[in-house]
Amino acid sequence: MRIGITAKLFLAIFATCMLVLITMHWGVRLSFERGFIDYIKHSNEQRIAMLSDALEDQYSRHGNWQFLRNNDQVVYQIMRSFEQNSDSSHNLPPKGWRTQFWVVDSQYNRLVGHAGHIPQEGNRQPIRYNNQIVGWVIATPPERLTRNADINFDRQQRRTSWWIVALSTLLAAAVTLLMSRGLLAPVKRLVAGTHRLAAGDFSARVAVSSQDELGRLALDFNQLATSLEKNEQMRRAFMADVSHELRTPLAVLRGELEALQDGVRQPTPASLSSLQAEVSTLTKLVDDLHQLSLSDLGALAYRKSRVDCVHLLQIAVAVFRERFHAKGLEIVTRLPERALLFGDPDRLNQLFNNLLENSLRYTDAGGKLEIGIETHASRLVIYWQDSAPGVNDEQLSRIFERFYRTEASRNRASGGSGLGLSISQNIVEAHGGHIRAQHSPLGGVRITVEFPDLISSVKNKAP
């Protein structure tokens, strides 16, 4: 049977608690037993010293040990007097003797005490008279508990300690269970969200309940889910757009061919030109898709070298100038004498052509296009700004999306594939630059391209 992470965490924390609890219980028991025996030992030492002092007083009165020899009652009376005095004295230990004791003379002859062999080791307290040792009080050391009251007290303490251990174990188990569940609740939510995400539910989100590492992980998961959801939406929209873009010219071609096949239309130069136009549209769309796929994969070949952006831009403008003039559009350039950049001339020429084509298609007749290059320290900024029609803010934010066309005049009727700006964005980013769209002061759209690798530049010349 597989053990879940909750059970593993519970066992780990509970085992740690039990280890600490058992160690503390063992330490407390050991400390109590040693401390209790030391307490008894100290108590007996005090009593032996008191008995020795009392016997010294008795010996000084009688002058010998005849009063005590084989007369245990004298010692017992002295002991009872200690017990009576201990009720009013806070410096004496509790009542009761917990060792065997003997009173012997200076020659170690037994006077009173337990029968049997007198131990050579133990607590010894001398009895003095006229600065001479006339006897000894000897007691066995309390190495273990021998008195019933002490044994019962120790057993009671042992039972109490084990009850405390049992209650502490239950409390530790309850707290550990709650703690493990609480700690793993965010992890379980992440696991459930990951399973939903893996199953294709990109709308899965997890609640962020803290600001710790798990909270940051939940935030990252939500950002990942948002990105995957957006990518899935873009993929579906891309497939729908591709199929739609291919369907329109194919439908026209099919209709034209069926008309020619049925004899409805004759293969005149006009009908052939119409077919050729649709084939050209398909070819342009397929070429743009191929270029976009290569740029997405980074498979476009970039042979970077020292190039003059002004020269490349002037060549591109010269190629398009006649087409702009035919549509009634004016091109105004504000270029420096030279602006050197480390880049691929072929891809930069493709970038300029795409941007010029975009302005040509989506600018009303009678308008104009202004192109300029500005240098700022080590940055090169190229801008295109055309005249009406303009776009709103929502359209401006989506202008670099694939197949996206704005409404009004910037629509499919212009004949574009809707991929030119997406390809341009990939080319700019491959050069380490940035491209953005803004509202143009001329009433249309302003495209700004910024490259970070400007080599050199000179001041602008008049347009």
mmCIF file of N, CA and C in Angstrom, residues 195-240:
data_model
loop_
_atom_site.group_PDB
_atom_site.id
_atom_site.type_symbol
_atom_site.label_atom_id
_atom_site.label_comp_id
_atom_site.label_asym_id
_atom_site.label_seq_id
_atom_site.Cartn_x
_atom_site.Cartn_y
_atom_site.Cartn_z
ATOM 1 N N HIS A 195 -3.327 18.218 -12.010
ATOM 2 C CA HIS A 195 -4.036 17.145 -12.701
ATOM 3 C C HIS A 195 -5.046 17.710 -13.701
ATOM 4 N N ARG A 196 -5.753 18.761 -13.297
ATOM 5 C CA ARG A 196 -6.706 19.389 -14.227
ATOM 6 C C ARG A 196 -5.971 20.002 -15.421
ATOM 7 N N LEU A 197 -4.818 20.612 -15.129
ATOM 8 C CA LEU A 197 -4.046 21.231 -16.206
ATOM 9 C C LEU A 197 -3.522 20.174 -17.170
ATOM 10 N N ALA A 198 -3.047 19.055 -16.612
ATOM 11 C CA ALA A 198 -2.540 17.982 -17.460
ATOM 12 C C ALA A 198 -3.652 17.336 -18.287
ATOM 13 N N ALA A 199 -4.888 17.402 -17.768
ATOM 14 C CA ALA A 199 -6.014 16.832 -18.498
ATOM 15 C C ALA A 199 -6.560 17.776 -19.568
ATOM 16 N N GLY A 200 -5.962 18.961 -19.668
ATOM 17 C CA GLY A 200 -6.383 19.897 -20.707
ATOM 18 C C GLY A 200 -7.313 20.994 -20.240
ATOM 19 N N ASP A 201 -7.584 21.055 -18.928
ATOM 20 C CA ASP A 201 -8.432 22.119 -18.402
ATOM 21 C C ASP A 201 -7.549 23.307 -18.039
ATOM 22 N N PHE A 202 -7.349 24.205 -18.989
ATOM 23 C CA PHE A 202 -6.445 25.335 -18.775
ATOM 24 C C PHE A 202 -7.091 26.455 -17.974
ATOM 25 N N SER A 203 -8.342 26.290 -17.579
ATOM 26 C CA SER A 203 -8.990 27.280 -16.720
ATOM 27 C C SER A 203 -8.730 26.988 -15.242
ATOM 28 N N ALA A 204 -7.964 25.940 -14.952
ATOM 29 C CA ALA A 204 -7.685 25.563 -13.562
ATOM 30 C C ALA A 204 -6.868 26.651 -12.873
ATOM 31 N N ARG A 205 -7.279 27.008 -11.682
ATOM 32 C CA ARG A 205 -6.560 27.968 -10.847
ATOM 33 C C ARG A 205 -6.579 27.453 -9.415
ATOM 34 N N VAL A 206 -5.586 27.867 -8.643
ATOM 35 C CA VAL A 206 -5.529 27.484 -7.233
ATOM 36 C C VAL A 206 -5.557 28.745 -6.382
ATOM 37 N N ALA A 207 -6.131 28.598 -5.190
ATOM 38 C CA ALA A 207 -6.218 29.736 -4.274
ATOM 39 C C ALA A 207 -4.858 29.995 -3.639
ATOM 40 N N VAL A 208 -4.502 31.260 -3.519
ATOM 41 C CA VAL A 208 -3.245 31.666 -2.879
ATOM 42 C C VAL A 208 -3.581 32.055 -1.448
ATOM 43 N N SER A 209 -3.170 31.215 -0.493
ATOM 44 C CA SER A 209 -3.565 31.408 0.907
ATOM 45 C C SER A 209 -2.442 31.929 1.788
ATOM 46 N N SER A 210 -1.248 32.118 1.249
ATOM 47 C CA SER A 210 -0.128 32.584 2.069
ATOM 48 C C SER A 210 0.869 33.318 1.187
ATOM 49 N N GLN A 211 1.848 33.919 1.849
ATOM 50 C CA GLN A 211 2.893 34.651 1.140
ATOM 51 C C GLN A 211 4.238 33.937 1.207
ATOM 52 N N ASP A 212 4.244 32.672 1.620
ATOM 53 C CA ASP A 212 5.497 31.932 1.724
ATOM 54 C C ASP A 212 5.831 31.265 0.387
ATOM 55 N N GLU A 213 6.734 30.276 0.425
ATOM 56 C CA GLU A 213 7.147 29.611 -0.809
ATOM 57 C C GLU A 213 5.984 28.922 -1.495
ATOM 58 N N LEU A 214 5.075 28.316 -0.717
ATOM 59 C CA LEU A 214 3.912 27.671 -1.326
ATOM 60 C C LEU A 214 2.989 28.689 -1.969
ATOM 61 N N GLY A 215 2.866 29.867 -1.342
ATOM 62 C CA GLY A 215 2.059 30.923 -1.948
ATOM 63 C C GLY A 215 2.648 31.404 -3.256
ATOM 64 N N ARG A 216 3.985 31.571 -3.290
ATOM 65 C CA ARG A 216 4.634 31.983 -4.551
ATOM 66 C C ARG A 216 4.515 30.880 -5.604
ATOM 67 N N LEU A 217 4.573 29.613 -5.153
ATOM 68 C CA LEU A 217 4.387 28.508 -6.097
ATOM 69 C C LEU A 217 2.978 28.523 -6.674
ATOM 70 N N ALA A 218 1.984 28.824 -5.843
ATOM 71 C CA ALA A 218 0.608 28.920 -6.338
ATOM 72 C C ALA A 218 0.463 30.062 -7.345
ATOM 73 N N LEU A 219 1.126 31.191 -7.078
ATOM 74 C CA LEU A 219 1.093 32.306 -8.029
ATOM 75 C C LEU A 219 1.726 31.900 -9.361
ATOM 76 N N ASP A 220 2.865 31.220 -9.281
ATOM 77 C CA ASP A 220 3.520 30.764 -10.517
ATOM 78 C C ASP A 220 2.641 29.763 -11.263
ATOM 79 N N PHE A 221 1.957 28.895 -10.527
ATOM 80 C CA PHE A 221 1.054 27.940 -11.179
ATOM 81 C C PHE A 221 -0.069 28.673 -11.907
ATOM 82 N N ASN A 222 -0.639 29.669 -11.249
ATOM 83 C CA ASN A 222 -1.729 30.421 -11.886
ATOM 84 C C ASN A 222 -1.233 31.158 -13.127
ATOM 85 N N GLN A 223 -0.010 31.707 -13.051
ATOM 86 C CA GLN A 223 0.542 32.380 -14.226
ATOM 87 C C GLN A 223 0.792 31.388 -15.357
ATOM 88 N N LEU A 224 1.287 30.194 -15.003
ATOM 89 C CA LEU A 224 1.490 29.157 -16.008
ATOM 90 C C LEU A 224 0.166 28.752 -16.648
ATOM 91 N N ALA A 225 -0.869 28.563 -15.812
ATOM 92 C CA ALA A 225 -2.175 28.189 -16.347
ATOM 93 C C ALA A 225 -2.733 29.280 -17.256
ATOM 94 N N THR A 226 -2.519 30.539 -16.868
ATOM 95 C CA THR A 226 -2.987 31.647 -17.706
ATOM 96 C C THR A 226 -2.269 31.658 -19.049
ATOM 97 N N SER A 227 -0.953 31.428 -19.013
ATOM 98 C CA SER A 227 -0.190 31.399 -20.265
ATOM 99 C C SER A 227 -0.633 30.241 -21.154
ATOM 100 N N LEU A 228 -0.825 29.065 -20.552
ATOM 101 C CA LEU A 228 -1.272 27.914 -21.346
ATOM 102 C C LEU A 228 -2.663 28.139 -21.920
ATOM 103 N N GLU A 229 -3.526 28.764 -21.112
ATOM 104 C CA GLU A 229 -4.879 29.036 -21.607
ATOM 105 C C GLU A 229 -4.840 30.023 -22.769
ATOM 106 N N LYS A 230 -3.997 31.051 -22.621
ATOM 107 C CA LYS A 230 -3.873 32.027 -23.703
ATOM 108 C C LYS A 230 -3.266 31.391 -24.946
ATOM 109 N N ASN A 231 -2.253 30.555 -24.752
ATOM 110 C CA ASN A 231 -1.636 29.881 -25.901
ATOM 111 C C ASN A 231 -2.621 28.950 -26.600
ATOM 112 N N GLU A 232 -3.452 28.257 -25.804
ATOM 113 C CA GLU A 232 -4.449 27.377 -26.402
ATOM 114 C C GLU A 232 -5.475 28.177 -27.205
ATOM 115 N N GLN A 233 -5.892 29.299 -26.651
ATOM 116 C CA GLN A 233 -6.826 30.152 -27.386
ATOM 117 C C GLN A 233 -6.202 30.679 -28.673
ATOM 118 N N MET A 234 -4.912 31.070 -28.572
ATOM 119 C CA MET A 234 -4.219 31.564 -29.768
ATOM 120 C C MET A 234 -4.043 30.444 -30.790
ATOM 121 N N ARG A 235 -3.778 29.220 -30.312
ATOM 122 C CA ARG A 235 -3.617 28.105 -31.246
ATOM 123 C C ARG A 235 -4.915 27.827 -31.990
ATOM 124 N N ARG A 236 -6.023 27.808 -31.244
ATOM 125 C CA ARG A 236 -7.307 27.560 -31.893
ATOM 126 C C ARG A 236 -7.668 28.684 -32.857
ATOM 127 N N ALA A 237 -7.410 29.923 -32.417
ATOM 128 C CA ALA A 237 -7.701 31.046 -33.304
ATOM 129 C C ALA A 237 -6.810 31.003 -34.540
ATOM 130 N N PHE A 238 -5.543 30.583 -34.345
ATOM 131 C CA PHE A 238 -4.621 30.501 -35.471
ATOM 132 C C PHE A 238 -5.091 29.453 -36.482
ATOM 133 N N MET A 239 -5.497 28.291 -35.992
ATOM 134 C CA MET A 239 -5.973 27.256 -36.898
ATOM 135 C C MET A 239 -7.244 27.694 -37.629
ATOM 136 N N ALA A 240 -8.138 28.370 -36.872
ATOM 137 C CA ALA A 240 -9.362 28.851 -37.512
ATOM 138 C C ALA A 240 -9.040 29.908 -38.565
#
